[in-house]
mmCIF file of C-alpha atoms in Angstrom:
data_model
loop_
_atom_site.group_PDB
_atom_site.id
_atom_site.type_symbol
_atom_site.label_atom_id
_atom_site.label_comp_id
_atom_site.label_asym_id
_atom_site.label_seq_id
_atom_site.Cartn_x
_atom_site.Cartn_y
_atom_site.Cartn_z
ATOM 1 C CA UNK A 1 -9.243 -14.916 0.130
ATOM 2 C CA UNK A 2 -6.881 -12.324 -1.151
ATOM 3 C CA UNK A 3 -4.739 -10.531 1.520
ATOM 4 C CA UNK A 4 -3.856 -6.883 0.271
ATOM 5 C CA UNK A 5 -1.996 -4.333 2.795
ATOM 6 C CA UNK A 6 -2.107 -0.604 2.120
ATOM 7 C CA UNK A 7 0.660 1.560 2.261
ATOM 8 C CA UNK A 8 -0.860 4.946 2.999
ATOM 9 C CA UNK A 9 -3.492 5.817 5.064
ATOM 10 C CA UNK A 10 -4.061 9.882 4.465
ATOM 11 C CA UNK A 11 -7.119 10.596 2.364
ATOM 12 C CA UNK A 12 -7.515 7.882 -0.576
ATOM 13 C CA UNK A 13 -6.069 4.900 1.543
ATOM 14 C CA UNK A 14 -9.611 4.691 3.640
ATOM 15 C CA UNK A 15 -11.346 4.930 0.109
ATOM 16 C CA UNK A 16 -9.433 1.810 -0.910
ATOM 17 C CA UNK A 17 -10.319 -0.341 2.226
ATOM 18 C CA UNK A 18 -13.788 0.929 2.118
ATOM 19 C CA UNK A 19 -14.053 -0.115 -1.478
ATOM 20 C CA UNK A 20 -11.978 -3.418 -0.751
ATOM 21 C CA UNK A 21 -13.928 -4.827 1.785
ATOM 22 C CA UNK A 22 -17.347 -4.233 -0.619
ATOM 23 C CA UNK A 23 -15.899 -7.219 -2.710
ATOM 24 C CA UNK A 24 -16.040 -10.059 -0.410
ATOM 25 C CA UNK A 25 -12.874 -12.160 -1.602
ATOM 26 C CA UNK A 26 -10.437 -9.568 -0.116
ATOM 27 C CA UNK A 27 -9.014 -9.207 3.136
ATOM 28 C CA UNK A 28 -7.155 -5.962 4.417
ATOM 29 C CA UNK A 29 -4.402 -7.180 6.483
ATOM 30 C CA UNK A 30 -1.996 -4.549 7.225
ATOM 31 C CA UNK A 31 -1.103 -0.802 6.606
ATOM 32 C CA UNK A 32 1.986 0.973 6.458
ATOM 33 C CA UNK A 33 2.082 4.706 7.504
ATOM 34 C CA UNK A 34 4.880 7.314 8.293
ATOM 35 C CA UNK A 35 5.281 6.863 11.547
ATOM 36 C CA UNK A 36 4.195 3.580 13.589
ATOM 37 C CA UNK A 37 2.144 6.124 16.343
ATOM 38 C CA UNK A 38 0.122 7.074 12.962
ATOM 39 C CA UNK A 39 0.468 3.611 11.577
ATOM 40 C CA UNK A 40 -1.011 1.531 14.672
ATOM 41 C CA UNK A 41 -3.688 4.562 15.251
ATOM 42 C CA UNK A 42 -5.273 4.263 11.305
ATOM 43 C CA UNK A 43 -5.032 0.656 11.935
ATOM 44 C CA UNK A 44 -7.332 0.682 14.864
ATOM 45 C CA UNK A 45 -9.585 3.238 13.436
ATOM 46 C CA UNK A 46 -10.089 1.391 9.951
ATOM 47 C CA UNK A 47 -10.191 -2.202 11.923
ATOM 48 C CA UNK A 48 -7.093 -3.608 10.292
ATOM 49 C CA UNK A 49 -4.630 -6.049 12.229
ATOM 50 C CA UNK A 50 -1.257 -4.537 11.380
ATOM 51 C CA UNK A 51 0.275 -1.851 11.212
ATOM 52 C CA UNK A 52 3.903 -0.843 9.726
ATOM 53 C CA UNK A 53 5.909 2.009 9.337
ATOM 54 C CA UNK A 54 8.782 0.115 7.632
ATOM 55 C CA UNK A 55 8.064 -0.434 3.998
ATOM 56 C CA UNK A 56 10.270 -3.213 3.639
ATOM 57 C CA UNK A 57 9.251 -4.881 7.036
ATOM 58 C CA UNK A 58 5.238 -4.799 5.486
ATOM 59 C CA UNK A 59 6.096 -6.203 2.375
ATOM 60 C CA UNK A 60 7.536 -9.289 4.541
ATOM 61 C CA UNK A 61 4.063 -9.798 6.114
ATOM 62 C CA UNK A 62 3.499 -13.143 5.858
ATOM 63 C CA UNK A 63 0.751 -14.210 3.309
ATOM 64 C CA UNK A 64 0.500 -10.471 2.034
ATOM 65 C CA UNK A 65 -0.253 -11.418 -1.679
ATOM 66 C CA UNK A 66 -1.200 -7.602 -2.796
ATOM 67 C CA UNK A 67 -0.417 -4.124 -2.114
ATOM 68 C CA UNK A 68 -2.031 -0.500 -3.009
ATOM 69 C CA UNK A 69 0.245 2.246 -2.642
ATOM 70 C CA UNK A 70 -1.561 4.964 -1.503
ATOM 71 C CA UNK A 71 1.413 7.616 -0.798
ATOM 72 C CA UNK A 72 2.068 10.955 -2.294
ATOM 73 C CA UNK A 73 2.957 10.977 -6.069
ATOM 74 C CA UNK A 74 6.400 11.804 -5.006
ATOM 75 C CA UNK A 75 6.969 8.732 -3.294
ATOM 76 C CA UNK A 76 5.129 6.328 -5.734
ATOM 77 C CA UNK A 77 8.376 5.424 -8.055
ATOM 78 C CA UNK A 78 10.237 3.973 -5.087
ATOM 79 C CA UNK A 79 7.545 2.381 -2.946
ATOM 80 C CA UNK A 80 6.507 0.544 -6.272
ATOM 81 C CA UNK A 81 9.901 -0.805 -7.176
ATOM 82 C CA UNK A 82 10.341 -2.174 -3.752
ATOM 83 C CA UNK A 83 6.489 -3.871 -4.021
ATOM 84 C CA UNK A 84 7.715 -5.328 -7.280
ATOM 85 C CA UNK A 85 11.384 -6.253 -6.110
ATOM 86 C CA UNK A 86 9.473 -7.961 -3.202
ATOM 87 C CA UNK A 87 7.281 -10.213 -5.636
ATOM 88 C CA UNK A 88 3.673 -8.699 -4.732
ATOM 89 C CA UNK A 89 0.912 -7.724 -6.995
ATOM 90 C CA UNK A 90 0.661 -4.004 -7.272
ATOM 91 C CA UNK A 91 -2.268 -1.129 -7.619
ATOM 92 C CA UNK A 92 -0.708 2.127 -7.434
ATOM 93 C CA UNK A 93 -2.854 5.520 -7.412
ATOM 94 C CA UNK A 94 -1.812 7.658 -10.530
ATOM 95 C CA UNK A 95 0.848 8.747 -11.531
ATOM 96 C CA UNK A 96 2.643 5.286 -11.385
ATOM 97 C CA UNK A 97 5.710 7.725 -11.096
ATOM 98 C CA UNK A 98 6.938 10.594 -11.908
ATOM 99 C CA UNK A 99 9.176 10.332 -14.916
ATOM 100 C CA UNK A 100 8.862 8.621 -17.933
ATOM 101 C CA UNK A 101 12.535 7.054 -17.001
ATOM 102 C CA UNK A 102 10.805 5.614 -13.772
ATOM 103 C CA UNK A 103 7.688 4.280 -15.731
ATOM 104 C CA UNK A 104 10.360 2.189 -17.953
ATOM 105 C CA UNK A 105 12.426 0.670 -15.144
ATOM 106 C CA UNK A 106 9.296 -0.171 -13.349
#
């Protein structure tokens, strides 16, 4: 079983759970939101355990082996260095960032 958290839950982080859960060998284990009011009420509603609203306190989840970044585009260059600084597998919604000078760091 792979466990994969989400980080974003607006309008394409339900599309990734939905679509997660149709493969069998994944297991959605927490979400990370703005706020933890918003964070623990998508996590009820989309019948995941966990629910963040500190990125670096989600990535610490223990067993968390994947994450999809689901933010705004804006926000996709720094979530996605700390996923990577934090030794997870990543699946970021496009763009992967905003500059070309982000894409090479990352």
């Amino acid at each position: 079983m792979i466990n994969v958290g989400i980080i974003g839950t607006g309008f394409i982080g339900p599309a990734h759970i939905e679509a997660l859960r149709r493969l069998g060998n994944i297991q959605v284990v927490a979400i990370c939101d703005s706020t933890q009011a918003a964070a623990e009420t998508r996590a009820a509603e989309l019948n995941v355990p966990h629910a963040y609203s500190d990125v670096a306190a989600f990535l610490q989840h223990a067993g968390l082996d994947a994450v999809h970044n689901c933010t705004p585009n804006h926000l996709h260059a720094e979530i996605n260095r700390q996923i990577l600084r934090a030794g997870k597998h990543v699946f970021s919604e496009k763009p992967l960032c905003m500059t070309m000078e982000e894409a090479r760091e990352l």
